Coordinates of C-alpha atoms in Angstrom, one line a residue:
X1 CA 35.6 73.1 4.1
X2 CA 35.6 75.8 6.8
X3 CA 36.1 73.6 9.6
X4 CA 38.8 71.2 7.6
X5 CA 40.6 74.7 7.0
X6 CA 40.6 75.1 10.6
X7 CA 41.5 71.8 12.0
X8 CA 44.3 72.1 9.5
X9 CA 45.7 75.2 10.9
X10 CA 45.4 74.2 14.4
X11 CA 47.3 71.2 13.5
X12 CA 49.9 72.5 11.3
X13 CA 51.1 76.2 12.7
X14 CA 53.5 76.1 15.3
X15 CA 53.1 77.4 19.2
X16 CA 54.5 80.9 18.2
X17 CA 56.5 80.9 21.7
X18 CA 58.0 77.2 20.8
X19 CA 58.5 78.5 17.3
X20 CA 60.7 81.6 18.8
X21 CA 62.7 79.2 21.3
X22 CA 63.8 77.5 18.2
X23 CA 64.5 80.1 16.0
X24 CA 66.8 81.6 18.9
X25 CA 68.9 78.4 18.3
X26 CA 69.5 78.9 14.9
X27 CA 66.9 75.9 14.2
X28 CA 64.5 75.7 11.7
X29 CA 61.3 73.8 12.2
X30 CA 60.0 70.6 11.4
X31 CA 57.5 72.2 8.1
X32 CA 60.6 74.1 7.1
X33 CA 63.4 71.7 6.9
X34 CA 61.1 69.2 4.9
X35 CA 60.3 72.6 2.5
X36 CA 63.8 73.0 1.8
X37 CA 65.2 69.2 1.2
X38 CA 62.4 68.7 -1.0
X39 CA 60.9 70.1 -4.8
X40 CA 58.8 72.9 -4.3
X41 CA 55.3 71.3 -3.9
X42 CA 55.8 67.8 -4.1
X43 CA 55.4 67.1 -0.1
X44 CA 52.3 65.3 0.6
X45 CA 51.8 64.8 4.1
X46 CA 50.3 62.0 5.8
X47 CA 48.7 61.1 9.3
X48 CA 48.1 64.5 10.3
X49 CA 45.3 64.4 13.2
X50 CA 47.2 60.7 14.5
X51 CA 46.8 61.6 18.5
X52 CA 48.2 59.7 21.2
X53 CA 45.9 57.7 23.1
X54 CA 48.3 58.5 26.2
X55 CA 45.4 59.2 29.7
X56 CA 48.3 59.4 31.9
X57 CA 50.1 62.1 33.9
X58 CA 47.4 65.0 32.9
X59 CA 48.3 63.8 28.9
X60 CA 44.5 63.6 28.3
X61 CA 44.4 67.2 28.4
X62 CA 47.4 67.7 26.2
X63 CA 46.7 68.3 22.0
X64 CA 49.6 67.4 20.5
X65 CA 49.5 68.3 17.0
X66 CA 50.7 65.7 14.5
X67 CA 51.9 63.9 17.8
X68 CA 55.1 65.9 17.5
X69 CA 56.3 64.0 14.1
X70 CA 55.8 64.9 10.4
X71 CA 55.9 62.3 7.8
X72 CA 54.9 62.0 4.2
X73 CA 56.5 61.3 0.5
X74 CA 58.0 63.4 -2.3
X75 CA 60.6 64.2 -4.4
X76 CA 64.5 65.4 -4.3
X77 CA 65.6 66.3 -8.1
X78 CA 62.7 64.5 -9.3
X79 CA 63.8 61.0 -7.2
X80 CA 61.0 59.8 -4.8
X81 CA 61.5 60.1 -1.0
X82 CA 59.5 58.9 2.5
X83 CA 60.6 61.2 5.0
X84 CA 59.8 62.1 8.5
X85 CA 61.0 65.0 11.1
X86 CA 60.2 65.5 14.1
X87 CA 58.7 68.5 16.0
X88 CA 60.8 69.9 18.3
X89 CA 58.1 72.4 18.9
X90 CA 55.6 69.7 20.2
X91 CA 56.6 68.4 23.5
X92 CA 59.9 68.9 22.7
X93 CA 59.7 66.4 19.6
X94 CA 59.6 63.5 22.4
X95 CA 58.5 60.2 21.0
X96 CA 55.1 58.4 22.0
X97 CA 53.5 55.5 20.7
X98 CA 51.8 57.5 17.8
X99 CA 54.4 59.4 17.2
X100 CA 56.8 56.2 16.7
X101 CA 53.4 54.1 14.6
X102 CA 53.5 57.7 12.2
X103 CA 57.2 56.6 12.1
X104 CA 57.2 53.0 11.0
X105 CA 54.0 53.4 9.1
X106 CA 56.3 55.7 6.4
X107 CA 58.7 53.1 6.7
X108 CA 56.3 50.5 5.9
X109 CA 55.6 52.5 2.9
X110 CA 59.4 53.4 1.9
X111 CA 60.2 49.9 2.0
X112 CA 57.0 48.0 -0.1
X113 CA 57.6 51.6 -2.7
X114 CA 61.2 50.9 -2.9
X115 CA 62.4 54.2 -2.1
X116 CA 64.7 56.0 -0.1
X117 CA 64.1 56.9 3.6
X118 CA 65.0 60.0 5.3
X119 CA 64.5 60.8 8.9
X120 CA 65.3 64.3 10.6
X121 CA 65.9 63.8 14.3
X122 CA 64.8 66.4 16.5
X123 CA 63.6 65.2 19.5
X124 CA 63.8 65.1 23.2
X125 CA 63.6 61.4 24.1
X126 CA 61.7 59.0 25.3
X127 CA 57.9 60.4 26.4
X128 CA 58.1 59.8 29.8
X129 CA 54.5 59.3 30.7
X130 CA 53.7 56.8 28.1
X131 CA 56.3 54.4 30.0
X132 CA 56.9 51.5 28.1
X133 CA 54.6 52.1 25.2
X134 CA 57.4 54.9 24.6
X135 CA 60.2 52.1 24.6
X136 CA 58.4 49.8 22.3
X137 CA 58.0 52.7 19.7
X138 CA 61.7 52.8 19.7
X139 CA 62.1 48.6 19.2
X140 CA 59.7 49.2 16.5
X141 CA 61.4 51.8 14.6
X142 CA 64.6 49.9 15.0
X143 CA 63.3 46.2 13.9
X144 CA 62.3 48.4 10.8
X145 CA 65.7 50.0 10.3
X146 CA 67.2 46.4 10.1
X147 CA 64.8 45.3 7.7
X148 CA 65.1 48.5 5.2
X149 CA 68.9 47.6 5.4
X150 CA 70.4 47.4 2.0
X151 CA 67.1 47.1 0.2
X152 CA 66.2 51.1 0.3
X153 CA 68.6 53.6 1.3
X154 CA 68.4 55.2 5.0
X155 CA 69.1 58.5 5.5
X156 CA 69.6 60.1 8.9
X157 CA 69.8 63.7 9.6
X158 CA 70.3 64.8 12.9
X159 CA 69.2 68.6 13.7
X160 CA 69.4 68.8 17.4
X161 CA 69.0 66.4 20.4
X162 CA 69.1 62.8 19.8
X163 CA 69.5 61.3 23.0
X164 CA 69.8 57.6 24.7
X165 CA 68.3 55.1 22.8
X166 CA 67.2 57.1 20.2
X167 CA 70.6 57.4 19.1
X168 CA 70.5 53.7 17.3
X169 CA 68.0 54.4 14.7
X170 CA 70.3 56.2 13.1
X171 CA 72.9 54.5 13.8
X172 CA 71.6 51.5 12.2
X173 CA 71.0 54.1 9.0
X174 CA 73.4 54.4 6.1
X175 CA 73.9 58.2 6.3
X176 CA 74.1 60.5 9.3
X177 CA 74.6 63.6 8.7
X178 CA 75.3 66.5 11.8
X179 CA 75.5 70.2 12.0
X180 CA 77.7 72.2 13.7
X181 CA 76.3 73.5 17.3
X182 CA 73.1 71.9 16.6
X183 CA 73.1 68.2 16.4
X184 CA 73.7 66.4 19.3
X185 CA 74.0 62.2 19.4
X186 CA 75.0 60.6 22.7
X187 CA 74.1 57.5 25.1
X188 CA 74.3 58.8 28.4
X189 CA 74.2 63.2 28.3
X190 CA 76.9 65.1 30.5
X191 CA 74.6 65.2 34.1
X192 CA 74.5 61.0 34.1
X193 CA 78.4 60.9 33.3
X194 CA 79.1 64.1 36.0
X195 CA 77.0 61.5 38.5
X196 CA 78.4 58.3 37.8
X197 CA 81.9 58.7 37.2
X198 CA 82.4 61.9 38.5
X199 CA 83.4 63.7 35.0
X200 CA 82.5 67.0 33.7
X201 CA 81.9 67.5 30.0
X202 CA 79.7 69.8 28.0
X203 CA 76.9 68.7 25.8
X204 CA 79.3 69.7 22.3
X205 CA 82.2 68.5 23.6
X206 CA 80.4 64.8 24.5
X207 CA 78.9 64.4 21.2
X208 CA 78.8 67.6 19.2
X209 CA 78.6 67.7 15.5
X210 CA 82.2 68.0 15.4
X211 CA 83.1 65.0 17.7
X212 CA 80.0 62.3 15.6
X213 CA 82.4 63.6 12.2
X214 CA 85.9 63.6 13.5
X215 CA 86.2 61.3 16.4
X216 CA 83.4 58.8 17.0
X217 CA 82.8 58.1 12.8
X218 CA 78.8 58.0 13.8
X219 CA 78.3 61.1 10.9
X220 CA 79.2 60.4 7.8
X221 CA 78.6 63.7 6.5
X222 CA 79.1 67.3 8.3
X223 CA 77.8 70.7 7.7
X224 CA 78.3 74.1 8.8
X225 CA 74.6 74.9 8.7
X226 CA 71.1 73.1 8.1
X227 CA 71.0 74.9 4.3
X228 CA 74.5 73.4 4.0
X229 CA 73.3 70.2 5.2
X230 CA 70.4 69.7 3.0
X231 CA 72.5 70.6 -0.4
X232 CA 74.8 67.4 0.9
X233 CA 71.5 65.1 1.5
X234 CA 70.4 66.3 -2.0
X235 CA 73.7 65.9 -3.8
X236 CA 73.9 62.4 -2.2
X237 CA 70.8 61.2 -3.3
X238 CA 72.0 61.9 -7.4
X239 CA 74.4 59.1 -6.5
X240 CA 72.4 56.0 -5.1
X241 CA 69.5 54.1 -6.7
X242 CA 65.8 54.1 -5.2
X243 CA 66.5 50.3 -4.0
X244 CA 68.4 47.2 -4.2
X245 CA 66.7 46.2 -7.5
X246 CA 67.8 49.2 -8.9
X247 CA 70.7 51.3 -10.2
X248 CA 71.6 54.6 -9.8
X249 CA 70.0 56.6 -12.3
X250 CA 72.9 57.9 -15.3
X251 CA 73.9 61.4 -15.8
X252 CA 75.4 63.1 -19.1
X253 CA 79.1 61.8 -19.3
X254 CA 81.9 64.5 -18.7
X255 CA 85.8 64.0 -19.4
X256 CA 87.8 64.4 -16.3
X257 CA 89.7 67.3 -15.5
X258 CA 92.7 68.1 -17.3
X259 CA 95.3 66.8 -15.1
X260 CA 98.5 65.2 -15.5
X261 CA 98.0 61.9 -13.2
X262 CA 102.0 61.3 -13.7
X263 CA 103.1 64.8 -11.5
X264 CA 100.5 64.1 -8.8
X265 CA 102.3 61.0 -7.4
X266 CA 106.3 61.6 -6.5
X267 CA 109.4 59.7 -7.6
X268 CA 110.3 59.3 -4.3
X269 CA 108.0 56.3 -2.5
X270 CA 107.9 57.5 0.6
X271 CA 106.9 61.3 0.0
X272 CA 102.7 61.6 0.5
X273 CA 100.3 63.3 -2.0
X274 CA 96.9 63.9 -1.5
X275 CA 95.2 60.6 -2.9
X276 CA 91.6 62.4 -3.8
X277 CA 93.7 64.3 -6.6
X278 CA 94.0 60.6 -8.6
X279 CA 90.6 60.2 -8.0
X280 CA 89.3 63.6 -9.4
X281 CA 91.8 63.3 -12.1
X282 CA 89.7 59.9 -13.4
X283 CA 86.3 60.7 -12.6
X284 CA 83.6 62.3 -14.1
X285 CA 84.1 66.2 -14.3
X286 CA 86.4 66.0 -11.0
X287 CA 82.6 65.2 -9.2
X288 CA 83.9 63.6 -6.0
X289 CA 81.5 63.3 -3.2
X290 CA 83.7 61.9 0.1
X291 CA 81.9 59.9 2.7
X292 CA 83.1 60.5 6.3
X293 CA 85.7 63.1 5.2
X294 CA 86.6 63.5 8.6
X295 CA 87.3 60.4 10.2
X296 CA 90.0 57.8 9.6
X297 CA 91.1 60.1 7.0
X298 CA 93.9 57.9 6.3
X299 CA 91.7 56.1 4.2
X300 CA 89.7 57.6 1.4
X301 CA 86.1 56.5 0.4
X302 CA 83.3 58.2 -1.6
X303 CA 81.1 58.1 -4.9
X304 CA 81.9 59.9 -7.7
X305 CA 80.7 58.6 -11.8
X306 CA 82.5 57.2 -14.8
X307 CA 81.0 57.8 -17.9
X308 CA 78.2 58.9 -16.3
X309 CA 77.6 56.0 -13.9
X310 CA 78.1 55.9 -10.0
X311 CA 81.0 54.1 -8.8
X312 CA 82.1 53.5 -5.5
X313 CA 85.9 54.6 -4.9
X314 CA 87.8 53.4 -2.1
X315 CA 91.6 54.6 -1.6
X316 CA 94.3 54.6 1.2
X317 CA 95.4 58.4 1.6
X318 CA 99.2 58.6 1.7
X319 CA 99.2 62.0 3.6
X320 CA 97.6 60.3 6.9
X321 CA 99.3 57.9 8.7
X322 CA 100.9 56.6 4.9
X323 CA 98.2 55.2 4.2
X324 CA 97.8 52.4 7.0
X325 CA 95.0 50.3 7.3
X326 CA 94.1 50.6 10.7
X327 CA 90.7 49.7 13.0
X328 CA 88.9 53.1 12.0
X329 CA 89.7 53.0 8.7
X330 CA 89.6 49.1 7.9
X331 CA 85.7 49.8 9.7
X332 CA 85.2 52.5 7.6
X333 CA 86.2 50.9 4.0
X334 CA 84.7 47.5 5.0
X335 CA 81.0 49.9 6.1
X336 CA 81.0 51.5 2.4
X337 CA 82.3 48.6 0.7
X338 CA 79.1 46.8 1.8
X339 CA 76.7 49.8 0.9
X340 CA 77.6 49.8 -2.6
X341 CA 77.5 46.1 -2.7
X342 CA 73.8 46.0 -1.4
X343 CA 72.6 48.8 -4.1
X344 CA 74.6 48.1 -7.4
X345 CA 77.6 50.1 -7.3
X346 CA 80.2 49.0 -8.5
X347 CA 83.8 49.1 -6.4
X348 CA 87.1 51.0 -8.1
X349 CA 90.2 50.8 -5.6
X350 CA 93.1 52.8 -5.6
X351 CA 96.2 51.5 -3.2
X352 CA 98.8 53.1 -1.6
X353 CA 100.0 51.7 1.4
X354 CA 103.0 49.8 3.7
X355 CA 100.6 47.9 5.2
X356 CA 98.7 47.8 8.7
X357 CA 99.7 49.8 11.9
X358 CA 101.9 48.5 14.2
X359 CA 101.7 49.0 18.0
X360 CA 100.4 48.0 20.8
X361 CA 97.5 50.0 21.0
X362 CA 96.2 49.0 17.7
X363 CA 96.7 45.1 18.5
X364 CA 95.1 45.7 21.8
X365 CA 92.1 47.4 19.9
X366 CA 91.3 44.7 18.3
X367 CA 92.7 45.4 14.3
X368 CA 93.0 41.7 13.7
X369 CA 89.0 41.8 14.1
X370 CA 88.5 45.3 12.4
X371 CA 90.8 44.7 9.9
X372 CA 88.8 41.3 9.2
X373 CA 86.4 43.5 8.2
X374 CA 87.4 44.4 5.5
X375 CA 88.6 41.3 3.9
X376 CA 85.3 40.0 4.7
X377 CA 83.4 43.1 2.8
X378 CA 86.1 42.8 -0.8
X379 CA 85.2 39.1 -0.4
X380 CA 81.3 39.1 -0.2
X381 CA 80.6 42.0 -2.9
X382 CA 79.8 40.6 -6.4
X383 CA 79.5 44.3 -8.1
X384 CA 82.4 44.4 -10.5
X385 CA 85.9 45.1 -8.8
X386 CA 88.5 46.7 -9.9
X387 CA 91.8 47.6 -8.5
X388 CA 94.3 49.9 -9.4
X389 CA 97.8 49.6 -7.9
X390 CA 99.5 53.2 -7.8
X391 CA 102.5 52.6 -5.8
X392 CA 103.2 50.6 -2.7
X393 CA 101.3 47.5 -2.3
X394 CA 103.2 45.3 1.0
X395 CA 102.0 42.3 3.1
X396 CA 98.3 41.9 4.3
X397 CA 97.4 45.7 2.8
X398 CA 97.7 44.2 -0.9
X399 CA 95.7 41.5 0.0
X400 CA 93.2 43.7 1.9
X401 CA 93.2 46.1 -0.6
X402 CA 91.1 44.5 -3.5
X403 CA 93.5 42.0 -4.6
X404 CA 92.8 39.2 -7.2
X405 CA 92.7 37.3 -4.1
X406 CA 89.7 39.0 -2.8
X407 CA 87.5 38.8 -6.2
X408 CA 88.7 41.6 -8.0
X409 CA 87.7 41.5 -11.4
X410 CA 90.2 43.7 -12.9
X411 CA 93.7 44.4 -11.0
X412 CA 95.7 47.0 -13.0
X413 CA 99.4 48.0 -11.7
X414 CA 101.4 51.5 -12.5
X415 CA 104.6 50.9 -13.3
X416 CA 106.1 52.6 -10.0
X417 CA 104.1 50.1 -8.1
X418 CA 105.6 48.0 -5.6
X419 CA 103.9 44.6 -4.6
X420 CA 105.7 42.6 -2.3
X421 CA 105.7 41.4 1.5
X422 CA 107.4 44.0 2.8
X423 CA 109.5 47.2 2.0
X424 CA 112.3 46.5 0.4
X425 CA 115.1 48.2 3.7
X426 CA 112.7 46.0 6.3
X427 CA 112.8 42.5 3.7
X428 CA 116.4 43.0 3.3
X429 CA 117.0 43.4 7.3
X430 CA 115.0 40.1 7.8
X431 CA 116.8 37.8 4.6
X432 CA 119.8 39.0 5.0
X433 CA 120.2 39.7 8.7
X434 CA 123.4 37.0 9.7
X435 CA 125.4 38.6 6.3
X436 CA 124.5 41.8 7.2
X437 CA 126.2 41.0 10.8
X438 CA 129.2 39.3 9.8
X439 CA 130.5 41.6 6.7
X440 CA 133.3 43.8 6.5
X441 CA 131.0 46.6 5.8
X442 CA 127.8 45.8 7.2
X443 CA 125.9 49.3 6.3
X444 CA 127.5 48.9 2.7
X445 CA 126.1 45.4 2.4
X446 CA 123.1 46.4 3.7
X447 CA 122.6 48.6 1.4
X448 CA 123.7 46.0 -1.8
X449 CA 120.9 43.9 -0.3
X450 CA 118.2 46.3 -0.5
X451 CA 118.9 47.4 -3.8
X452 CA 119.1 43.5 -5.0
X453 CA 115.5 42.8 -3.0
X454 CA 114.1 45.9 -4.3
X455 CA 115.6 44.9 -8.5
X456 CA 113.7 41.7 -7.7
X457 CA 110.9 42.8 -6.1
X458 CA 109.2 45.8 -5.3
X459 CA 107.8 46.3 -9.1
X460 CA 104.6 45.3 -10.7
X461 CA 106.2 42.6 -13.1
X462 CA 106.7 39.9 -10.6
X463 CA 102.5 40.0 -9.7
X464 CA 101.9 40.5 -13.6
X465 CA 103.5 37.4 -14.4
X466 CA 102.0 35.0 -12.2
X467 CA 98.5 36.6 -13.0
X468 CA 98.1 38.7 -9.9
X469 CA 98.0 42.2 -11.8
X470 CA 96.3 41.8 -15.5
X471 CA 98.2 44.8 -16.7
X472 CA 100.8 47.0 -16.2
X473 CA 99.3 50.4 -17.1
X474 CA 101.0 54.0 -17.6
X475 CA 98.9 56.6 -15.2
X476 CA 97.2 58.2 -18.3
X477 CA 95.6 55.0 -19.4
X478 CA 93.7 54.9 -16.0
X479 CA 90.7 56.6 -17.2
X480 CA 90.4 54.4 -20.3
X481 CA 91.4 50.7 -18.7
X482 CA 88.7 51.7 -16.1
X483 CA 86.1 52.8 -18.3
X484 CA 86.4 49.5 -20.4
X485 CA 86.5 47.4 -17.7
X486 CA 82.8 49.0 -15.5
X487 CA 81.9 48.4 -19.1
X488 CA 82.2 45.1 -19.6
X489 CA 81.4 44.1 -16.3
X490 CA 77.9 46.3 -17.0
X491 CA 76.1 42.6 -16.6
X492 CA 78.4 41.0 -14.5
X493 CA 77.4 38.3 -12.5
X494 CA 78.5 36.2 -9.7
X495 CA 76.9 33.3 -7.4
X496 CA 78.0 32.4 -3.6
X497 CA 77.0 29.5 -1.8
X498 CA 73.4 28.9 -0.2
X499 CA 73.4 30.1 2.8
X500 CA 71.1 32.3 5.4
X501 CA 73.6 35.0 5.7
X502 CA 77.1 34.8 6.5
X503 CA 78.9 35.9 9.8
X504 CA 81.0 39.1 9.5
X505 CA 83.3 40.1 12.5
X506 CA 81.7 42.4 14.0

């Protein structure tokens, strides 16, 4: 038992000048961070004294302990986890043939267990002097990450360098979650962009925490510090279920906030209001969790629960750009839409917007392909849809959005909703353009026409009675009309045509 004890120690306490070097950097290590994301005392670590078989380059006389990669199982509130982290502290975390076998070995196990997968990314690179045995550990661990998609949940947190290829394991993930002046995701770092084009950039400013949250949309979630970061992965993992044969587990029902859903929105249409407000105002005790706060913030997505059960909420955000779908945000909805398809969770969809972006820059960035996206995503899920229509609803944004069209199960409509092609000033311009021209008044015509298109049109009746909106509902039935309709769709099901899989635009 003596010389277990020993071997154990040697393996598992950490060079005390590496340890120091990452402590100055406000860094926890590897033992640590897995501590603190799981319950106290329910790690149990695997694949301890792996070594590297690695003869080259003076490596034979190099101990690595644990190979520079942690991995094991245990539990976060209770829910089962596989999780890995690597080492910083041994050879800089860089990843070896063992080190990537320890890797997809808890993999292996996460997906035959049917249980979510976290990785914490620390690490170097590539280990140069296993050569190509290095690169195959990284094809390994990303054949894995495709087959783990949408049958367990992937978790990626990212708590310093992750570097060149290494950067598309997590990336393939469901979750990435950064911290502020520690995580650091890119392709090619600062020196190989200073050489080949001739451009100077710091490490943060290439792809900092900040920049992965607000401009790329690689993180989904950001933090402020590790501590911070864990209580996010934790919170997150109350919301999804183990697998894809499973659902998320139920919590206690609570009523929603006492709020007055018919002050948030304004008379006028074309003043913004802060969309997430609707969405606390309906859900479970105001719990909203928003996915990818940061980025294409003119659409909203996130989970939050009704009546106790995890729904996915998607919502265009009226204070941003109106509202617009655009390519980050049509990527972003169509991204979630498809996660909470593949684990159970069923869709509510709140909309609020003139339509898609116009402008050159937008065509010429492809938002006939993005924004195919997300038709695509509504389309394919079979969890229960539902739709609520809160105010404007024009052109190929009401289809987009979750319209009957699309599969939704349930479309409701407020009465201040406005579904038609276009806004009433711009329908009015187009129908009437040769009157408008030739009257006596042209302005006061104009403005005759507009209010005649928008009489006609821009209200919820004209959908509701052709059977595109199945009710016409005052804001503080939401709550109730939603509740009854994840309800009834509790066993819902729906079939789609045999086929190996289909082709999204990507």
């Amino acid at each position: 038992m003596k010389a277990h004890a020993r071997k154990h120690a040697e393996a598992t306490e950490p060079h005390p000048e590496a340890a120091r070097r990452q402590a100055a950097q406000g860094k926890l290590l590897a033992r640590e961070r897995i501590t603190a994301i799981l319950d106290p005392d329910s790690f149990h670590e695997y694949d301890l004294f792996v070594e590297h078989k690695c003869s080259d380059f003076g490596m034979e006389k190099k101990q690595l302990p644990g190979d520079g990669v942690i991995t094991g199982t245990g539990t976060i509130l209770g829910h089962p986890v596989a999780i890995y982290a690597q080492d910083f502290t041994v050879a800089g975390g860089s990843l070896g043939l063992a080190h990537a076998r320890k890797i997809t070995k808890i993999m292996d196990h996460a997906i035959k267990l049917g249980i979510p997968l976290i990785g914490i990314n620390d690490s170097g690179g590539a280990r140069i002097q296993e050569g190509v045995n290095s690169l195959a550990g990284y094809g390994e661990i990303f054949y894995r990450n495709t087959l783990a998609s949408g049958v367990i949940p992937q978790i990626s947190i990212i708590l310093g360098p992750c570097a060149g290829g290494a950067v598309y394991s997590p990336a393939l993930t469901d979750f990435v979650f950064v911290v502020d002046k520690i995580s650091k995701m890119f392709i090619t770092g600062p020196e190989v962009i200073k050489t080949v084009l001739g451009e100077e950039i710091s490490m943060e400013d290439l792809g900092g925490a900040r920049v992965q949250a607000e401009l790329s949309g690689n993180a989904h979630f950001y933090a402020q510090s590790e501590a911070e970061c864990f209580e996010q992965v934790k919170r997150l993992v109350t919301f999804i279920p183990w697998n894809n044969r499973k659902r998320a587990d139920p919590f206690a029902a609570q009523p929603p906030e006492a709020g007055a859903l018919e002050r948030i929105i304004p008379s006028e249409s074309n003043r913004p209001y802060d969309v997430r407000d609707v969405l606390r105002s309906v859900c479970d005790g105001a719990d909203f969790m928003e996915v990818q706060a940061l980025w294409a913030a003119n659409i909203v997505v996130g989970f939050a629960r009704m009546n106790g059960r995890t729904v996915g909420m998607v919502a265009n955000q009226p204070m941003v750009l109106a509202g617009v779908l655009d390519v980050d945000s049509s990527d972003k909805a169509a991204r979630f839409i498809r996660f909470c398809d593949a684990f159970n969770i069923p869709l509510v969809t709140f909309v609020d917007l003139p339509g898609y972006l116009p402008g050159v820059d937008q065509e010429h960035a492809g938002v006939i392909r993005h924004g195919a996206k997300l038709l695509y995503a509504y389309s394919e899920a079979t969890v229960p849809k539902i739709t609520v229509i809160l105010r404007k609803a024009y052109g190929g944004g009401y289809i987009a959005m979750c319209s009957r069209h699309l599969g939704a199960d349930f479309v409701f409509a407020w009465p201040c909703a406005e579904i038609a092609v276009m806004g009433p000033e711009g329908a009015a311009n187009i129908i009437f353009k040769g009157e408008i021209a030739a009257a006596a008044d042209p302005e006061a015509f104009r403005r005759e026409k507009v209010k005649e298109y928008t009489d006609k049109f821009a209200s919820p009746y004209v959908a509701a009675a052709n059977g595109h909106v199945d009710a016409v509902i005052a804001p503080h039935q939401t709550r109730d009309f939603l509740l009854h309709a994840l309800e009834i769709s509790e066993h819902k099901t729906e079939e789609r045509p045999a086929r190996k899989h289909g082709v999204p635009p990507f």
